[in-house]
Coordinates of C-alpha atoms in Angstrom, one line a residue:
M1 CA 31.6 56.2 -23.2
L2 CA 32.3 55.5 -19.5
F3 CA 28.7 56.1 -18.4
P4 CA 27.1 53.3 -20.6
Q5 CA 29.8 50.8 -19.4
L6 CA 29.0 51.7 -15.7
A7 CA 25.3 51.4 -16.4
V8 CA 25.8 47.9 -17.8
L9 CA 28.0 46.9 -14.9
L10 CA 25.6 48.2 -12.3
S11 CA 22.7 46.4 -13.9
L12 CA 24.7 43.1 -13.8
V13 CA 25.5 43.6 -10.1
L14 CA 21.9 44.4 -9.3
G15 CA 20.6 41.5 -11.3
T16 CA 23.0 39.1 -9.5
L17 CA 22.0 40.4 -6.1
L18 CA 18.3 40.1 -7.0
Y19 CA 18.8 36.5 -8.2
L20 CA 20.6 35.5 -5.0
L21 CA 18.0 37.1 -2.8
T22 CA 15.0 35.5 -4.5
H23 CA 16.5 32.1 -4.7
T24 CA 17.7 32.2 -1.1
V25 CA 14.2 33.0 0.1
H26 CA 12.7 30.3 -2.1
L27 CA 15.1 27.7 -0.8
D28 CA 14.4 28.7 2.8
R29 CA 10.7 28.4 2.3
L30 CA 11.1 24.9 0.7
Q31 CA 13.3 23.4 3.4
P32 CA 11.8 20.0 4.0
M33 CA 10.6 19.0 7.4
C34 CA 12.2 15.6 6.9
P35 CA 15.7 16.7 5.8
V36 CA 17.9 13.9 4.5
E37 CA 21.2 13.8 2.8
S38 CA 21.2 14.2 -1.0
R39 CA 22.7 10.7 -1.4
P40 CA 21.0 7.4 -0.3
P41 CA 22.1 6.2 3.2
P42 CA 24.5 3.2 3.5
A43 CA 22.8 -0.2 3.5
G44 CA 21.4 -1.1 6.9
V45 CA 21.6 2.5 8.3
L46 CA 18.3 3.8 9.6
V47 CA 17.4 7.3 8.4
Q48 CA 16.0 9.5 11.3
F49 CA 13.2 11.9 10.4
P50 CA 12.4 14.7 12.8
F51 CA 8.6 14.4 12.7
R52 CA 6.5 17.6 12.4
P53 CA 2.9 18.3 11.4
L54 CA 2.0 15.7 8.7
Q55 CA 0.0 18.1 6.6
Y56 CA 3.3 19.6 5.3
K57 CA 4.1 16.3 3.7
R58 CA 1.2 16.6 1.3
G59 CA 2.7 19.7 -0.4
L60 CA 6.3 19.0 0.2
L61 CA 7.0 16.7 -2.8
H62 CA 5.0 18.8 -5.1
K63 CA 6.9 22.0 -4.2
L64 CA 10.2 20.2 -4.4
R65 CA 9.4 18.8 -7.8
R66 CA 8.6 22.3 -9.2
S67 CA 11.8 23.8 -7.7
N68 CA 14.9 23.8 -10.0
A69 CA 17.0 24.3 -6.9
T70 CA 16.2 20.8 -5.7
R71 CA 16.8 19.0 -9.1
G72 CA 18.7 15.8 -8.5
R73 CA 17.3 15.3 -5.0
L74 CA 13.7 14.3 -5.9
I75 CA 13.6 10.9 -7.5
Q76 CA 11.2 8.1 -8.6
Q77 CA 12.4 4.9 -6.9
L78 CA 11.4 1.3 -7.4
P79 CA 9.4 0.2 -4.4
H80 CA 11.2 -0.8 -1.3
A81 CA 8.1 -2.6 0.0
I82 CA 5.0 -4.0 -1.8
I83 CA 1.6 -4.9 -0.3
I84 CA 1.0 -8.0 -2.4
G85 CA -2.4 -8.9 -1.1
V86 CA -4.9 -10.1 -0.3
R87 CA -7.9 -8.8 -2.2
K88 CA -10.6 -7.6 0.2
G89 CA -8.2 -8.0 3.1
G90 CA -7.7 -4.2 3.7
T91 CA -4.9 -3.4 1.3
R92 CA -6.1 0.1 0.6
A93 CA -6.6 0.9 4.3
L94 CA -3.1 -0.4 5.1
L95 CA -1.5 1.7 2.3
E96 CA -3.3 4.9 3.2
M97 CA -2.5 4.5 6.9
L98 CA 1.2 3.7 6.3
N99 CA 1.3 6.8 4.1
L100 CA 0.6 8.9 7.3
H101 CA 4.3 8.2 8.1
P102 CA 6.6 11.1 6.9
A103 CA 9.1 8.6 5.7
V104 CA 6.6 6.7 3.4
V105 CA 5.4 7.7 0.0
K106 CA 2.8 5.6 -1.9
A107 CA 1.8 4.9 -5.4
S108 CA -1.8 6.1 -5.5
Q109 CA -3.1 3.6 -8.0
E110 CA -2.7 -0.1 -8.3
V111 CA 0.0 -0.5 -10.9
H112 CA -0.6 -4.2 -11.8
F113 CA 2.9 -4.4 -13.3
F114 CA 4.0 -7.9 -12.2
D115 CA 0.6 -9.7 -12.8
S116 CA -0.1 -8.1 -16.2
D117 CA 1.9 -9.5 -19.1
H118 CA 1.1 -6.3 -21.1
N119 CA 2.4 -4.0 -18.3
Y120 CA 5.4 -6.2 -17.5
G121 CA 6.4 -6.1 -21.2
R122 CA 6.7 -2.3 -20.9
G123 CA 9.8 -2.7 -18.8
M124 CA 11.2 -1.6 -15.5
A125 CA 11.6 2.0 -16.6
W126 CA 7.8 2.2 -17.2
Y127 CA 7.2 0.7 -13.8
R128 CA 9.5 3.2 -12.1
H129 CA 7.7 6.1 -13.7
R130 CA 4.5 4.9 -12.1
M131 CA 6.0 5.4 -8.7
P132 CA 5.7 8.7 -6.7
F133 CA 8.4 11.3 -6.4
S134 CA 10.4 10.9 -3.2
L135 CA 13.5 12.0 -1.3
P136 CA 16.4 9.7 -0.9
G137 CA 15.9 7.8 2.3
Q138 CA 12.1 7.7 2.0
I139 CA 10.4 4.4 1.4
T140 CA 8.3 3.9 -1.7
I141 CA 5.3 1.5 -1.3
E142 CA 2.9 0.2 -3.9
K143 CA 0.0 -2.3 -3.6
S144 CA -1.6 -4.6 -6.1
P145 CA -3.7 -7.4 -4.4
A146 CA -3.6 -9.6 -7.5
Y147 CA 0.1 -10.2 -6.9
F148 CA -0.5 -12.6 -4.1
V149 CA -2.5 -15.1 -6.2
T150 CA -0.8 -14.8 -9.6
E151 CA 1.7 -17.6 -10.1
K152 CA 4.2 -15.7 -12.2
V153 CA 4.5 -12.7 -9.8
P154 CA 7.0 -13.9 -7.2
E155 CA 9.7 -14.7 -9.7
R156 CA 9.2 -11.4 -11.4
I157 CA 9.5 -9.4 -8.2
F158 CA 12.5 -11.5 -7.2
R159 CA 14.2 -10.5 -10.4
M160 CA 13.6 -6.8 -9.6
N161 CA 14.8 -6.9 -6.0
S162 CA 15.4 -10.1 -4.1
S163 CA 15.5 -8.2 -0.8
V164 CA 12.2 -6.2 -1.2
K165 CA 9.9 -6.3 1.8
L166 CA 6.5 -7.9 1.3
L167 CA 3.4 -7.2 3.3
V168 CA 0.3 -9.4 3.3
I169 CA -2.9 -8.3 5.0
V170 CA -5.4 -11.1 5.7
R171 CA -8.9 -11.4 7.2
E172 CA -10.9 -14.4 8.4
P173 CA -11.0 -16.5 5.2
T174 CA -14.8 -17.0 5.0
T175 CA -15.5 -13.3 5.7
R176 CA -13.0 -12.3 3.1
A177 CA -14.6 -14.6 0.5
I178 CA -18.0 -13.1 1.1
S179 CA -16.6 -9.6 0.9
D180 CA -15.0 -10.5 -2.5
Y181 CA -18.4 -11.8 -3.7
T182 CA -20.1 -8.7 -2.4
Q183 CA -17.9 -6.4 -4.4
V184 CA -18.6 -8.3 -7.6
L185 CA -22.3 -8.4 -6.9
E186 CA -22.5 -4.7 -6.4
G187 CA -20.7 -4.2 -9.8
K188 CA -23.3 -6.4 -11.5
E189 CA -26.2 -4.6 -9.9
H190 CA -24.9 -1.3 -11.0
K191 CA -25.0 -2.6 -14.6
N192 CA -28.5 -4.1 -14.0
K193 CA -27.2 -7.6 -14.4
T194 CA -28.2 -10.6 -12.4
Y195 CA -25.7 -12.7 -10.5
H196 CA -25.6 -16.1 -8.8
S197 CA -26.0 -16.3 -5.0
F198 CA -22.9 -16.8 -3.0
E199 CA -24.0 -20.3 -2.0
T200 CA -24.4 -21.3 -5.6
L201 CA -20.9 -20.2 -6.4
A202 CA -19.1 -21.4 -3.3
I203 CA -20.6 -24.9 -3.2
D204 CA -20.3 -27.4 -6.1
S205 CA -23.8 -28.4 -7.1
S206 CA -22.8 -31.9 -8.1
T207 CA -20.6 -32.9 -5.1
R208 CA -22.0 -30.5 -2.5
E209 CA -18.4 -29.8 -1.5
V210 CA -16.6 -26.5 -1.4
N211 CA -15.9 -25.2 -5.0
T212 CA -12.2 -24.4 -5.1
K213 CA -12.6 -23.4 -8.7
Y214 CA -14.5 -20.3 -7.5
K215 CA -11.8 -17.6 -7.3
A216 CA -13.2 -15.9 -4.1
V217 CA -12.9 -19.2 -2.3
R218 CA -9.5 -20.1 -3.8
T219 CA -8.0 -16.7 -2.8
S220 CA -8.7 -17.3 0.9
I221 CA -6.4 -20.4 0.9
Y222 CA -3.6 -18.3 2.2
A223 CA -1.1 -21.0 3.0
K224 CA -1.2 -22.4 -0.6
H225 CA -0.4 -19.1 -2.2
L226 CA 2.3 -18.2 0.4
E227 CA 4.1 -21.5 -0.1
H228 CA 4.6 -20.5 -3.8
W229 CA 6.1 -17.2 -2.7
L230 CA 8.5 -19.0 -0.3
E231 CA 10.1 -20.7 -3.3
F232 CA 11.7 -17.3 -4.0
F233 CA 11.7 -15.3 -0.7
P234 CA 12.5 -16.3 2.9
V235 CA 9.7 -16.0 5.3
Q236 CA 11.6 -13.2 7.1
Q237 CA 10.8 -10.9 4.2
F238 CA 7.1 -11.2 4.7
H239 CA 5.0 -9.3 7.3
V240 CA 1.5 -10.5 7.9
V241 CA -1.0 -7.8 8.9
D242 CA -4.3 -8.7 10.7
G243 CA -6.9 -7.0 8.5
D244 CA -9.7 -7.6 11.0
R245 CA -7.7 -5.9 13.8
L246 CA -6.7 -3.0 11.4
I247 CA -10.5 -2.2 11.2
T248 CA -11.1 -2.2 15.0
D249 CA -7.8 -1.2 16.5
P250 CA -5.4 0.0 13.8
L251 CA -2.5 1.5 15.7
P252 CA -0.9 -1.7 17.1
E253 CA -0.9 -3.2 13.6
L254 CA 0.7 -0.1 12.2
R255 CA 3.4 -0.2 14.9
L256 CA 4.3 -3.7 13.9
A257 CA 4.4 -2.7 10.2
E258 CA 6.7 0.3 11.1
R259 CA 9.0 -2.1 12.9
F260 CA 9.1 -4.5 9.9
L261 CA 9.9 -1.5 7.6
N262 CA 12.7 -0.4 9.9
L263 CA 11.0 2.9 10.6
P264 CA 10.9 4.8 13.8
P265 CA 7.3 5.4 15.1
G266 CA 5.8 8.1 13.1
I267 CA 2.0 7.4 13.3
S268 CA 0.1 8.2 16.5
Q269 CA -3.4 7.8 17.8
D270 CA -4.0 11.5 16.9
N271 CA -3.7 10.5 13.2
L272 CA -6.6 8.1 13.5
Y273 CA -10.2 8.6 14.6
F274 CA -13.3 6.4 14.6
N275 CA -16.1 7.6 12.3
S276 CA -19.3 6.2 13.8
T277 CA -21.2 7.0 10.7
R278 CA -18.8 5.0 8.4
G279 CA -18.2 2.4 11.0
F280 CA -14.4 2.4 10.7
Y281 CA -11.3 4.5 11.3
C282 CA -10.5 7.5 9.2
L283 CA -7.2 9.4 8.8
R284 CA -6.3 12.8 10.4
F285 CA -3.5 14.7 8.8
S286 CA -4.1 17.9 10.8
R287 CA -6.8 19.6 12.8
R288 CA -8.4 20.9 9.6
F289 CA -7.8 18.1 7.2
S290 CA -8.9 14.5 7.5
K291 CA -9.7 11.7 5.1
C292 CA -11.9 8.6 5.1
L293 CA -11.6 5.7 2.6
A294 CA -14.0 5.6 -0.3
G295 CA -17.7 5.0 0.4
S296 CA -17.4 1.6 -1.4
K297 CA -15.4 0.3 1.6
G298 CA -17.3 -1.5 4.3
R299 CA -20.1 -2.8 2.1
T300 CA -22.9 -4.7 3.9
H301 CA -22.6 -8.4 3.2
P302 CA -25.6 -10.5 2.1
N303 CA -27.0 -13.1 4.4
V304 CA -25.5 -16.5 3.8
D305 CA -26.9 -19.9 4.7
P306 CA -25.3 -20.9 8.0
A307 CA -24.7 -24.4 6.8
V308 CA -22.6 -23.0 3.9
L309 CA -20.6 -20.9 6.4
D310 CA -19.9 -23.9 8.6
K311 CA -18.8 -25.9 5.5
L312 CA -16.4 -23.2 4.4
R313 CA -14.9 -22.7 7.9
H314 CA -14.4 -26.4 8.2
F315 CA -12.7 -26.4 4.8
Y316 CA -10.4 -23.5 5.6
H317 CA -9.4 -24.8 9.1
P318 CA -6.4 -27.0 8.1
F319 CA -5.1 -24.4 5.7
N320 CA -5.3 -21.8 8.4
Q321 CA -3.3 -24.0 10.8
K322 CA -0.6 -24.3 8.2
F323 CA -0.6 -20.6 7.6
Y324 CA -0.1 -20.0 11.3
Q325 CA 2.8 -22.5 11.3
I326 CA 4.5 -20.9 8.3
T327 CA 4.2 -17.2 9.4
G328 CA 4.5 -17.7 13.2
R329 CA 1.3 -15.6 13.7
K330 CA -1.9 -17.1 14.9
F331 CA -5.4 -15.6 14.5
D332 CA -8.7 -16.4 16.2
W333 CA -10.3 -17.9 13.2
P334 CA -12.7 -20.8 13.4

């Protein structure tokens, strides 16, 4: 009778030792390169991340999510910062570049929560579940360019979080309007549909003045849209990114964005390289892995009547001056 009891006891001891051994090795392997405490930091306290090769970040959250040992650490957070616009200003490029930072995690798809009555009606829990998994102390960012021009959005975001950080990336207004038109034109052509010329849409045929009913024109009136946002948020909660400069010299713009987000510098010139074939900067996560934006980015614009270009630039000029005054940032726009 003694031998069976000893055999059971021995098997229990061996099983316990094996369990501890395998789980210790597993936890050691999954030690994150950006360790943080398991509780969120106190308000106003900056979390310091010891930066190591960025390629680890790509697999880190996936591994942690699959590990029972880290349950309770990995969470889906409502966004701490939102890129609210503008359409064709460079929102995707800005999001992907900020995601190079180890302390930033991004929602991969445009959620369209605050501008869609259908999605907004699904509730905040639905919105949170659209966010990526992250560690406490990391910053979650989403982008939906329609937010900037949709009247109901500022109040809805304010109700969620009155202290959320808001990023707006802008380009020269006339160029942005033409880029907006070009994207729609390409979609029509892919469906073998005809489309009006830019000149026909941008200029009212009866008055020969700028057609502000045309959405591509209206979106570029940045000051008008921003004034509505300022009814809910102070100007200090906005950061304006130069979308034209982000194309030609991205690192200085990313440094400014890091500072606005209260992040230590985590993106270097080594993470960015100019692709002469594509004509813009691509992202480098490691020596072996790099990523460029989708081929649909950087479309060739159609030729536009110079008289129409002059009319649009003249139209936007006073709005641009007001935008400079509100934001405290001036651009070399006509």
